Coordinates of C-alpha atoms in Angstrom, one line a residue:
Chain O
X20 CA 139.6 52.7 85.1
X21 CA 137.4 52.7 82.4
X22 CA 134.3 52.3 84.0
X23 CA 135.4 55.0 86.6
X24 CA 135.8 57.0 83.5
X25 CA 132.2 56.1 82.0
X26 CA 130.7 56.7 85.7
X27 CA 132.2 60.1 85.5
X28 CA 131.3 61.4 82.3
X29 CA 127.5 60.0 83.0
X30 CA 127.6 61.9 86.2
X31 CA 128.6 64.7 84.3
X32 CA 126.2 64.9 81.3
X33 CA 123.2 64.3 84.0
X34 CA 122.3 61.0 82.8
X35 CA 122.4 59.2 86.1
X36 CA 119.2 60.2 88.0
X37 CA 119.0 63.6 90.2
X38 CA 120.0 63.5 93.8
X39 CA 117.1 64.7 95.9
X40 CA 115.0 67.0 94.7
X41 CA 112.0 69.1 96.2
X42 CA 108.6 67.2 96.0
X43 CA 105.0 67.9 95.5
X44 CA 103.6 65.6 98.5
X45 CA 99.6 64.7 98.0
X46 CA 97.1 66.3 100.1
X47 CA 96.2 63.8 103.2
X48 CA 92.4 64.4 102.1
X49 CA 90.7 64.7 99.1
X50 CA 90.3 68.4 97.7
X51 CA 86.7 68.8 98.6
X52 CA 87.4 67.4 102.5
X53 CA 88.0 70.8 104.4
X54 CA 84.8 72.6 102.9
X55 CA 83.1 74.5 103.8
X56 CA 85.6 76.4 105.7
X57 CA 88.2 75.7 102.8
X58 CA 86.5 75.1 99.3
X59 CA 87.7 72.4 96.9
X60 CA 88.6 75.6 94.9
X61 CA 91.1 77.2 97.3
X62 CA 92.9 73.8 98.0
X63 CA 92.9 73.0 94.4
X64 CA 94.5 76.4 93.3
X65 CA 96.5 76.4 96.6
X66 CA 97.7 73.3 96.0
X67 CA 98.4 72.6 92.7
X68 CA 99.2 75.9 91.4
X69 CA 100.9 78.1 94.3
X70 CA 102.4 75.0 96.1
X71 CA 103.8 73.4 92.9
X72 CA 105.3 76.8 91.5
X73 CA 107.4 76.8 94.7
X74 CA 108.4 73.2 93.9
X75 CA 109.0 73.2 90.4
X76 CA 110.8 77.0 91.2
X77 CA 112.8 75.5 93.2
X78 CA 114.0 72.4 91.5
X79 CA 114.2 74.1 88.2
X80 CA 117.1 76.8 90.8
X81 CA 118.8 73.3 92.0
X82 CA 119.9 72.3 89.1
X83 CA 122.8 75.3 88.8
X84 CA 123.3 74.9 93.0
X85 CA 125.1 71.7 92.8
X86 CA 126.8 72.4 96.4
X87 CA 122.7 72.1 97.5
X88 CA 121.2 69.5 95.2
X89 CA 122.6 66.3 97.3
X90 CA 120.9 68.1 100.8
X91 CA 117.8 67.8 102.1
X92 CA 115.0 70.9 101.9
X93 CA 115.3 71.5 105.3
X94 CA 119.4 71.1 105.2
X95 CA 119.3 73.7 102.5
X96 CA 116.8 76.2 104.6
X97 CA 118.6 76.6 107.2
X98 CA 122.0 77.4 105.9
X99 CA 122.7 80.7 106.7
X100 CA 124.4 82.0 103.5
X101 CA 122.4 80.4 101.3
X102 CA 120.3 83.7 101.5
X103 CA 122.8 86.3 100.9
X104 CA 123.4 83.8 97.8
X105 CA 120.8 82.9 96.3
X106 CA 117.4 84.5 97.6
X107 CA 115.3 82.7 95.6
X108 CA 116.3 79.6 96.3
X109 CA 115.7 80.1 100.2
X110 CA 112.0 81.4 99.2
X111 CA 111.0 79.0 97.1
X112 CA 112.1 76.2 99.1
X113 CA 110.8 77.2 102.6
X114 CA 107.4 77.7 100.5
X115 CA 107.7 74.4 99.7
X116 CA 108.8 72.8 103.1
X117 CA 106.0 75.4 104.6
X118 CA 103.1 73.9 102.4
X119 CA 103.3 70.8 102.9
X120 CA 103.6 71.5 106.9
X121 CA 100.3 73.8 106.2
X122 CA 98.6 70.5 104.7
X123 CA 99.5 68.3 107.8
X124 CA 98.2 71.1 109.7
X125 CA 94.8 70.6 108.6
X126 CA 92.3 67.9 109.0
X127 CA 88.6 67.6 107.7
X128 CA 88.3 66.5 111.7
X129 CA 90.3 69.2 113.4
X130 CA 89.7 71.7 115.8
X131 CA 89.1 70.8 119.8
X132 CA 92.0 70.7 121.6
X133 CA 95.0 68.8 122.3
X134 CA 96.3 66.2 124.9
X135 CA 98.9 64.4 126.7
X136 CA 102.3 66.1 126.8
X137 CA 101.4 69.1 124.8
X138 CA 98.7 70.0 126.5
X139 CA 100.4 69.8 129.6
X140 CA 102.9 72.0 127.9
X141 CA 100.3 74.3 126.9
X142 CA 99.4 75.1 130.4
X143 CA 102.7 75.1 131.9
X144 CA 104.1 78.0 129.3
X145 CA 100.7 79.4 128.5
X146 CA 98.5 78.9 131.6
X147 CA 95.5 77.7 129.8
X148 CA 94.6 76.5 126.1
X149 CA 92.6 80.0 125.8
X150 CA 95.3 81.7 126.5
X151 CA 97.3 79.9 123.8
X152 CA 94.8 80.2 120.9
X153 CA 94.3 83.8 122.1
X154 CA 98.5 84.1 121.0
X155 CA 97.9 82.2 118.2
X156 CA 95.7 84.3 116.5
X157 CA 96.8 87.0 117.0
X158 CA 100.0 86.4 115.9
X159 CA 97.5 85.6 112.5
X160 CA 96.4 88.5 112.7
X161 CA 98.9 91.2 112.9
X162 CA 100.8 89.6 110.4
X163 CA 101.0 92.5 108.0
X164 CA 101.1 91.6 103.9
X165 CA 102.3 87.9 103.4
X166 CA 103.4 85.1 106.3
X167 CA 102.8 82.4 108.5
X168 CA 101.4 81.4 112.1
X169 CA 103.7 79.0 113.9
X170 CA 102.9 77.4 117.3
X171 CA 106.5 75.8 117.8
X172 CA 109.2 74.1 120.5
X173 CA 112.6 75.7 121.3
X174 CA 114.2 73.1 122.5
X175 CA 118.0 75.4 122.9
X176 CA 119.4 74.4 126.4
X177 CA 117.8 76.9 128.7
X178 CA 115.0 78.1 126.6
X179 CA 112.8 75.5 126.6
X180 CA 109.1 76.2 126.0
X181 CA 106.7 76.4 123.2
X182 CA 106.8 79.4 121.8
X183 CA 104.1 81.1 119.4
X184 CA 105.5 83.4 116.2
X185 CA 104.5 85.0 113.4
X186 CA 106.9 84.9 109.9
X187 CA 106.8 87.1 107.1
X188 CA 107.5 85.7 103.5
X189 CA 108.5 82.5 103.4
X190 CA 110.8 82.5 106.5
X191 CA 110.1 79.2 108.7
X192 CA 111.1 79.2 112.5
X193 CA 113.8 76.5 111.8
X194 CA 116.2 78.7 110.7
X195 CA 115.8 80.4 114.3
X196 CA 116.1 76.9 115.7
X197 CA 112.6 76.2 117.0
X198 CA 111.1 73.2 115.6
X199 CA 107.8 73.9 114.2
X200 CA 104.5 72.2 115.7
X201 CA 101.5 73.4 113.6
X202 CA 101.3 76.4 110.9
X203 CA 98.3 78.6 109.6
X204 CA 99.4 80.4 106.1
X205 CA 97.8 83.4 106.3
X206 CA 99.1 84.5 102.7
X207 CA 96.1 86.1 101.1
X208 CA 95.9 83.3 98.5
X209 CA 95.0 80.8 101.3
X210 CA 91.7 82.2 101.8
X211 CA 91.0 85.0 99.5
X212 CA 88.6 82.6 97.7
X213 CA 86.9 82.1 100.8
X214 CA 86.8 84.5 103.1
X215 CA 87.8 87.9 100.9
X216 CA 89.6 90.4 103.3
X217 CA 87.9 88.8 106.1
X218 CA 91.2 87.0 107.9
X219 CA 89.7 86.9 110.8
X220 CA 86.9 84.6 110.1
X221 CA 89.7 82.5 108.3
X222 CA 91.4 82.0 111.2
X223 CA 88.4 81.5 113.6
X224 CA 87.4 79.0 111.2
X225 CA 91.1 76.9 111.4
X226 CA 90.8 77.0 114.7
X227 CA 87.2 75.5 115.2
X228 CA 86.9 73.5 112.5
X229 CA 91.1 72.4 111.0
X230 CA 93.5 72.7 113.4
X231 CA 95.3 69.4 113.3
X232 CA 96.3 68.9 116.9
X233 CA 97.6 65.5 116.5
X234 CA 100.0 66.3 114.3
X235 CA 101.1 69.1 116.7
X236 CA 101.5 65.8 119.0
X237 CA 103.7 64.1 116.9
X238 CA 105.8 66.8 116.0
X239 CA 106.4 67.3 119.6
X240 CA 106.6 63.6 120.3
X241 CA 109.5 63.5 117.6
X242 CA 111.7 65.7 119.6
X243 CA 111.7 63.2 122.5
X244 CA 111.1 66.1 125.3
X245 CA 111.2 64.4 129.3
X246 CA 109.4 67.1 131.3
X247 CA 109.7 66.1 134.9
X248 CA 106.4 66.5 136.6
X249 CA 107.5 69.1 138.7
X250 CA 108.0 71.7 135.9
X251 CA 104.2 71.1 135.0
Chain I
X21 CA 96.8 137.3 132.7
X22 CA 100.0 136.5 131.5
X23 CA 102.6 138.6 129.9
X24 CA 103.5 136.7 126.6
X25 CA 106.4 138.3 124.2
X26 CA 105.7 137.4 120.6
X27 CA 109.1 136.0 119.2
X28 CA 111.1 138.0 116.4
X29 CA 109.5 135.4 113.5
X30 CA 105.7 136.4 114.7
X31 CA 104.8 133.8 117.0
X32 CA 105.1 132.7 120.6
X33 CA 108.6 131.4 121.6
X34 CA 108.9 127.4 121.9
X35 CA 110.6 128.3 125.2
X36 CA 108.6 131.5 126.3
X37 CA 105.4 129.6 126.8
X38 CA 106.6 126.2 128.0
X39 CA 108.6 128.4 130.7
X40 CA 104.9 129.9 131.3
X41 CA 103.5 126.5 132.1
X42 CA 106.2 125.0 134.0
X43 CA 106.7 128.1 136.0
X44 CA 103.2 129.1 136.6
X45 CA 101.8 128.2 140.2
X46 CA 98.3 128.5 138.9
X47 CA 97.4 125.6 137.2
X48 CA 96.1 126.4 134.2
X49 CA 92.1 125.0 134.8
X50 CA 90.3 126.7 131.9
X51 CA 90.2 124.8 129.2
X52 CA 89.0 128.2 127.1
X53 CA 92.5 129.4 127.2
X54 CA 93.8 126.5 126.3
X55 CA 91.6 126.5 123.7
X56 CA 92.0 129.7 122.5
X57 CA 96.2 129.5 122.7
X58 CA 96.1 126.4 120.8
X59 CA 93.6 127.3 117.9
X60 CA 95.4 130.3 117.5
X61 CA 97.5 130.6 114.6
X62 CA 100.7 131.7 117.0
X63 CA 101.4 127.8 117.3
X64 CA 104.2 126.9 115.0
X65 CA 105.5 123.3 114.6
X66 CA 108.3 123.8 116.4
X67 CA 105.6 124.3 119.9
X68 CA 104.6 120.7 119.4
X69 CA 107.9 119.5 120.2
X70 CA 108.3 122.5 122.7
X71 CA 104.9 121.9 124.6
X72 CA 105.7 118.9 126.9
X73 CA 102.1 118.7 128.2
X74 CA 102.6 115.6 130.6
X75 CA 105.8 117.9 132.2
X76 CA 103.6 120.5 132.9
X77 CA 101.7 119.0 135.5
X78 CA 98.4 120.1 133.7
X79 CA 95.5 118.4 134.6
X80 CA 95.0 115.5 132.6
X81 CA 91.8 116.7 131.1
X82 CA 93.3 119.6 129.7
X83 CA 96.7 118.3 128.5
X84 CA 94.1 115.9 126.8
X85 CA 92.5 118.7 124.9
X86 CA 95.6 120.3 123.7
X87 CA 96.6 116.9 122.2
X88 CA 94.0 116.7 120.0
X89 CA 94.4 120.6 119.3
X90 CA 98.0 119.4 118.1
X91 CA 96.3 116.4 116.2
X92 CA 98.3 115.7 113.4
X93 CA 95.7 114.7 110.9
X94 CA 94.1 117.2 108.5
X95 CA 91.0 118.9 109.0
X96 CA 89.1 117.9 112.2
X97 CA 91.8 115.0 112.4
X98 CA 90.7 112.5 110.4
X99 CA 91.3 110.9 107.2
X100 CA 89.1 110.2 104.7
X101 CA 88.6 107.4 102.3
X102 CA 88.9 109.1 99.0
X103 CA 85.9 108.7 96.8
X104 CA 86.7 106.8 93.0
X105 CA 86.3 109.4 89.5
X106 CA 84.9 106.6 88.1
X107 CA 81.6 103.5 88.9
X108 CA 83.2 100.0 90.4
X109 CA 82.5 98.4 87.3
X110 CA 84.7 101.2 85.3
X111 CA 87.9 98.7 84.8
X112 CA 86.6 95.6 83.3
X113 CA 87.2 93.3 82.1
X114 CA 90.8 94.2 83.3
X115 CA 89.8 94.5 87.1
X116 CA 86.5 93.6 88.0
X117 CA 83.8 95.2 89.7
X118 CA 83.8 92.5 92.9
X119 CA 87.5 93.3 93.3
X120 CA 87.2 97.0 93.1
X121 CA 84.3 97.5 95.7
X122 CA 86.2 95.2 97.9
X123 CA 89.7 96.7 97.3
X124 CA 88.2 100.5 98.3
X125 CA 85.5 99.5 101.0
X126 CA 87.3 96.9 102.6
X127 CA 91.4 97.2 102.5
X128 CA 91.6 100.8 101.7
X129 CA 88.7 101.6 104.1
X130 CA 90.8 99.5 106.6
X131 CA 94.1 101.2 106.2
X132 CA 92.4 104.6 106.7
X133 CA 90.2 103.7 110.1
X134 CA 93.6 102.5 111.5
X135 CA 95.9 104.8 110.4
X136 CA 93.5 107.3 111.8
X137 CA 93.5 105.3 115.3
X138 CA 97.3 104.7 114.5
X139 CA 97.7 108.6 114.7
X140 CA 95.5 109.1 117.7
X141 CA 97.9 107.1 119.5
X142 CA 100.6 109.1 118.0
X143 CA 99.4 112.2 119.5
X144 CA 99.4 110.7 122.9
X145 CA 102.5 109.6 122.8
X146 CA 103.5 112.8 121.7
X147 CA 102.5 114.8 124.2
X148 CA 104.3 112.7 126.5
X149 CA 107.3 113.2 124.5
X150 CA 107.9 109.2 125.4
X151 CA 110.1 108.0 122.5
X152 CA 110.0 104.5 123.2
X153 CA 105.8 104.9 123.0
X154 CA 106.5 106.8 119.7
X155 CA 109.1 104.8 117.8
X156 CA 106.8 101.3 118.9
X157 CA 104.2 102.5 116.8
X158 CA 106.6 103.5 113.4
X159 CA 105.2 100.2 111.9
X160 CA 101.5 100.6 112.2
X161 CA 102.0 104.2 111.1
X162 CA 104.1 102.9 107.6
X163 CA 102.0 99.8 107.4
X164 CA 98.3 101.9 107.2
X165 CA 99.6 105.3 106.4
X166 CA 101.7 103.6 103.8
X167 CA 98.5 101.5 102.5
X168 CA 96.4 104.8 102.5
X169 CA 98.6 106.8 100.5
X170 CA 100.1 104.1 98.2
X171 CA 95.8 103.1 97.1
X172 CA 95.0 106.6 97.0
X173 CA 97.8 107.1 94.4
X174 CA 96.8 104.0 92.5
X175 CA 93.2 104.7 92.1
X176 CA 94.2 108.3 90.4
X177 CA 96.5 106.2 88.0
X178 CA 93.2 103.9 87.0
X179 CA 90.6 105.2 84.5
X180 CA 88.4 103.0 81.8
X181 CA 90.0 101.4 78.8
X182 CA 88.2 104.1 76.6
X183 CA 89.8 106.7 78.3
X184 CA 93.4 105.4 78.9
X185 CA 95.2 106.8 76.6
X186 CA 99.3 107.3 76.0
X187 CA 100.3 110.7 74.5
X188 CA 103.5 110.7 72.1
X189 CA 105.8 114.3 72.5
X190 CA 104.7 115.5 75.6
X191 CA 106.8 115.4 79.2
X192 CA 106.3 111.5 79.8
X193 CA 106.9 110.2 76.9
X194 CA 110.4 112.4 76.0
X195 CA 111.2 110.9 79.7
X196 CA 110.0 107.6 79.0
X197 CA 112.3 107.6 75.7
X198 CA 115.2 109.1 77.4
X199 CA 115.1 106.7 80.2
X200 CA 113.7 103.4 78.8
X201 CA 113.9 104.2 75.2
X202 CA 110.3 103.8 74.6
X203 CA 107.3 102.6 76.3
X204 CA 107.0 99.0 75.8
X205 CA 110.8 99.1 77.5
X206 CA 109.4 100.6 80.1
X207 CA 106.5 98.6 80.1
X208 CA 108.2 95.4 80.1
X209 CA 110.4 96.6 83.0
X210 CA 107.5 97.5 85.3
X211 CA 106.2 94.0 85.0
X212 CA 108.5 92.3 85.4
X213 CA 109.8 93.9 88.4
X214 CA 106.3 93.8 89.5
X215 CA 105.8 90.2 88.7
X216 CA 108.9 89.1 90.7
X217 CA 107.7 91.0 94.4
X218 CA 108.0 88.4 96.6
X219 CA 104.9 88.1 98.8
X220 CA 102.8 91.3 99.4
X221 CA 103.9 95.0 97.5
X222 CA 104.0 97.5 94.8
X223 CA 105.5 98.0 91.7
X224 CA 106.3 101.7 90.8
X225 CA 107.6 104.0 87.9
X226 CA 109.1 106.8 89.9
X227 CA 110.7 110.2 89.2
X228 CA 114.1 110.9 90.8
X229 CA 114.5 114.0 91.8
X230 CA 118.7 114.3 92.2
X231 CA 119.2 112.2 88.5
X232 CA 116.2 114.1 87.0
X233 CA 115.2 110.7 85.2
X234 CA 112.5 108.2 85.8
X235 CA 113.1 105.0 87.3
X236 CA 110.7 101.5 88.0
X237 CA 110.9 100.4 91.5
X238 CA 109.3 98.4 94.0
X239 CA 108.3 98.3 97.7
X240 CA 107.7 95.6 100.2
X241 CA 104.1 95.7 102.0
X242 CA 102.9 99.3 101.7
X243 CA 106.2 100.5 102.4
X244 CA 105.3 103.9 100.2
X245 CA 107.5 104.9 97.4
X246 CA 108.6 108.6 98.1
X247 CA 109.3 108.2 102.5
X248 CA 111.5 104.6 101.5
X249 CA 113.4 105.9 98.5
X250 CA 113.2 109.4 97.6
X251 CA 111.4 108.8 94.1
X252 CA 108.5 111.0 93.6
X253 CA 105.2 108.2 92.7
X254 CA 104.2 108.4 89.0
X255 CA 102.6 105.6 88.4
X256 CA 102.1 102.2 91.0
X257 CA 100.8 98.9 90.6
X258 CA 99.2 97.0 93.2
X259 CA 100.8 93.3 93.8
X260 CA 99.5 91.8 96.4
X261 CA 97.4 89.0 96.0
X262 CA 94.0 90.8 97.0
X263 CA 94.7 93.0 94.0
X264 CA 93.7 90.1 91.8
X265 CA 93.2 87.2 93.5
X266 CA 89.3 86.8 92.6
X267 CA 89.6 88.1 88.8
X268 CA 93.0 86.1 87.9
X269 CA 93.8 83.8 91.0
X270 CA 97.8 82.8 91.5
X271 CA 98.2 84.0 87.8
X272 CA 99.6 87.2 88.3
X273 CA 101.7 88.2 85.2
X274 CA 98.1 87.9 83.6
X275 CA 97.0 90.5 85.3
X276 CA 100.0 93.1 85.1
X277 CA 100.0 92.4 81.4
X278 CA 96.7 93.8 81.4
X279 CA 96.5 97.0 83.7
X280 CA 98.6 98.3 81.1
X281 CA 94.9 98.5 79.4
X282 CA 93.5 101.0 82.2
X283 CA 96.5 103.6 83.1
X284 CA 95.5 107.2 83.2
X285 CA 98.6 108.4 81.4
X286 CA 97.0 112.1 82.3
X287 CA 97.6 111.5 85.7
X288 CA 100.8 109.8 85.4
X289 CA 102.1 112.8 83.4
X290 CA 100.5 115.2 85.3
X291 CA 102.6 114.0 88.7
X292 CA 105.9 113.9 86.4
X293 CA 105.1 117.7 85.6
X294 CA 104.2 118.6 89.1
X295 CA 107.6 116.8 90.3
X296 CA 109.8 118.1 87.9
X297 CA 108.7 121.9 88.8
X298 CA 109.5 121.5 92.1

């Protein structure tokens, strides 16, 4: 009884640790690896000032939402009154969930294109890689103020195909149930540094010389998908 | 050629010349009278709507050339990037002269080339009277008429530090005191609120027009102030990022806190004048 009682009022004056909270994850490079289409600069800035304001934001918000602390980021995303109650909660940590996707996203050997089931994918719901890139950046490109670039998998009974979407904010396709493959922020602090008001040759540049296709691979790998050979 | 009754208000009916074309058997082929009709200052607004072109089984040609007779852009039908009162290099060290020559040439030249193209479509899809075509392109329309407008208001509301300067007892600041109780109220308001914009968008001081007070505000995108709320635009500050990315990267409240530095309160005032008399 007494140590029930010492248990409690520990739990209660926040001496035992923290249940999960949001982290900063590394890069998987070093901060000079994706120049010079992304400058040491920008991923420095990017990462350790705009991604770990959305981390530290959004732990700092945790700590007086109790009912979310013991979940995990993408748990607490995807509840759909978490919004209506607590707004910046939601944006701060899908910006933090979306950052570290963004990272994964990029390699200092991307670009190419991908292979296996997703390519197969690719030109069963697509018709042809082109074709998909061609969505892709478009969807990049008419995304008007602040957003993201998603190439994702619905995977809802009846639906399923990839499916390429653009988000403004910080929304993230999760919360519309598609799982999300590969990202491009197209926020203008991702490539201001860079590439000014030129977007486009931001995004010509992820594409040729970033895009992460194996992670896209794994992702997709990771929902277990059988495609009979006939739908191909 | 035609018998046309002039309607009680001075110009052609809405109905008495759509019931010309529709009823006509002779296809109205020269474009001179089409050109004269429409250049004529008997067109009212309300013959826009009237004037179902497409209906009227004019040759395409022609129903083309009353469209752009019923352009709705100013003069000739284009906008205009507005020239600056002041060099590139005017606002520094608060905005430098890199981020002003991009901000005008590139984003603000930008919103204007598409809202222009943005209301070439329009026209099209007016003359057609096809409200699906029409309501589809509501968002470019807001997005680069919104941007146009919403830049063109904030490079009036810049001037040099030498010349920014806040008058005490004249209209703003009896309506800054009666509505903030002082400047630095105000000020501190603003920021804040301008701070906090989540992703892309303005912060606004704004004159409401049913309270007769001012009010801050702010705006998603370039949503612009007076079509999304009703507040006459005093005085805006641009948030998004390529507003002051290169000068103060992710530090924003660095640079709100110092724009305060290069407000033309003239301006400001004079739009709080102009909107209070109506």
């Amino acid at each position: 009884m007494m140590l029930l009682r010492l248990i409690l009022t520990a739990l209660s004056l926040g001496a035992l640790p923290a249940t999960v909270a949001i982290d900063l994850p590394d890069l998987p490079y070093s901060y000079d690896a994706l120049a010079p289409a992304i400058s040491e600069q920008t991923l420095r800035t990017h990462h350790l000032k705009h991604h770990a304001k959305y981390v530290n934001t959004a732990n700092e918000l945790l700590k007086s939402e109790p009912s979310y602390a013991n979940l995990s980021p993408e748990k607490i995303i995807k509840d759909r009154k978490l919004r209506m109650k607590n707004l910046s909660l939601f944006n701060n940590v899908a910006q933090a969930i979306n950052h570290a996707f963004y990272w994964k996203s990029l390699s200092p050997n991307g670009g190419g294109q991908p292979s296996g089931q997703l390519m197969d994918l690719i030109q069963r719901d697509f018709g042809s890689f082109e074709e998909l890139k061609n969505k892709m950046e478009s969807e990049a490109l008419t995304c008007f103020g602040s957003g993201w670039a998603w190439l994702g998998y619905d995977a809802s009974k009846g639906h399923e195909k990839l499916v390429v979407m653009k988000t403004t904010g910080a929304e993230n396709p999760m919360a519309l149930g598609i799982t999300p493959l590969l990202t491009i922020d197209v926020w203008e602090h991702a490539y201001y540094l860079d590439f000014q008001e030129r977007r486009g040759e931001y995004v010509k540049a992820y594409f040729d010389r970033l895009v992460n296709w194996s992670f896209a691979e794994e992702n997709l790998k990771l929902l277990g998908l059988v495609i009979a050979k006939d739908e191909l | 050629m035609f018998s046309v009754h002039p309607h009680r208000s001075g110009g052609l009916s809405a109905l008495g010349i759509s019931k010309i074309f529709r009823e006509s058997k002779i296809h109205i082929a020269s474009t001179q009278l089409i050109n004269t009709i429409m250049s004529s200052k008997l067109i009212s607004p309300a013959l826009r709507a009237a004037l179902n072109l497409h209906s009227s089984k004019l040759p395409a040609a022609t129903s083309q050339l009353a469209s752009a007779h019923l352009s709705s852009a100013p003069s000739g039908g284009k906008h205009e990037l507005p020239g600056l009162k002041y060099d590139y290099g005017a606002l520094e060290p608060v905005i430098s002269a890199e981020t002003m020559t991009i901000h005008h040439t590139k984003h603000h030249q930008t919103y204007v080339t598409n809202l222009n193209a943005t209301l070439e479509k329009l026209d099209a899809a007016t003359s057609t009277a096809d409200a699906s075509s029409i309501i589809a392109l509501s968002n470019a329309l807001k997005f680069n008429g919104g941007g146009h407008i919403n830049h063109t208001l904030f490079w009036e509301n810049l001037c040099s530090k030498d010349e920014s300067a806040y008058s005490e007892g004249g209209e703003l600041s009896k309506a800054i005191d009666s509505s903030f109780g002082g400047l630095e109220n105000m000020k501190k308001e603003l920021s804040a609120k301008s701070i906090g914009v989540m992703g892309s968008g303005w912060g606004w001081l704004g004159y409401n027009v049913g309270t007769g007070r001012i009010e801050t505000a702010t705006c998603p995108n370039q949503d612009p102030l007076q079509a999304t709320t009703g507040l006459v635009p005093l005085l805006g500050i641009d948030v998004w990022e390529h507003a002051y990315y290169v000068d103060y990267r992710n530090v924003r409240p660095n640079y709100v806190n110092a724009i305060w530095d290069v407000i033309d309160w003239k301006v400001v005032e004079a739009r709080l004048v102009k909107a209070k008399s109506g």
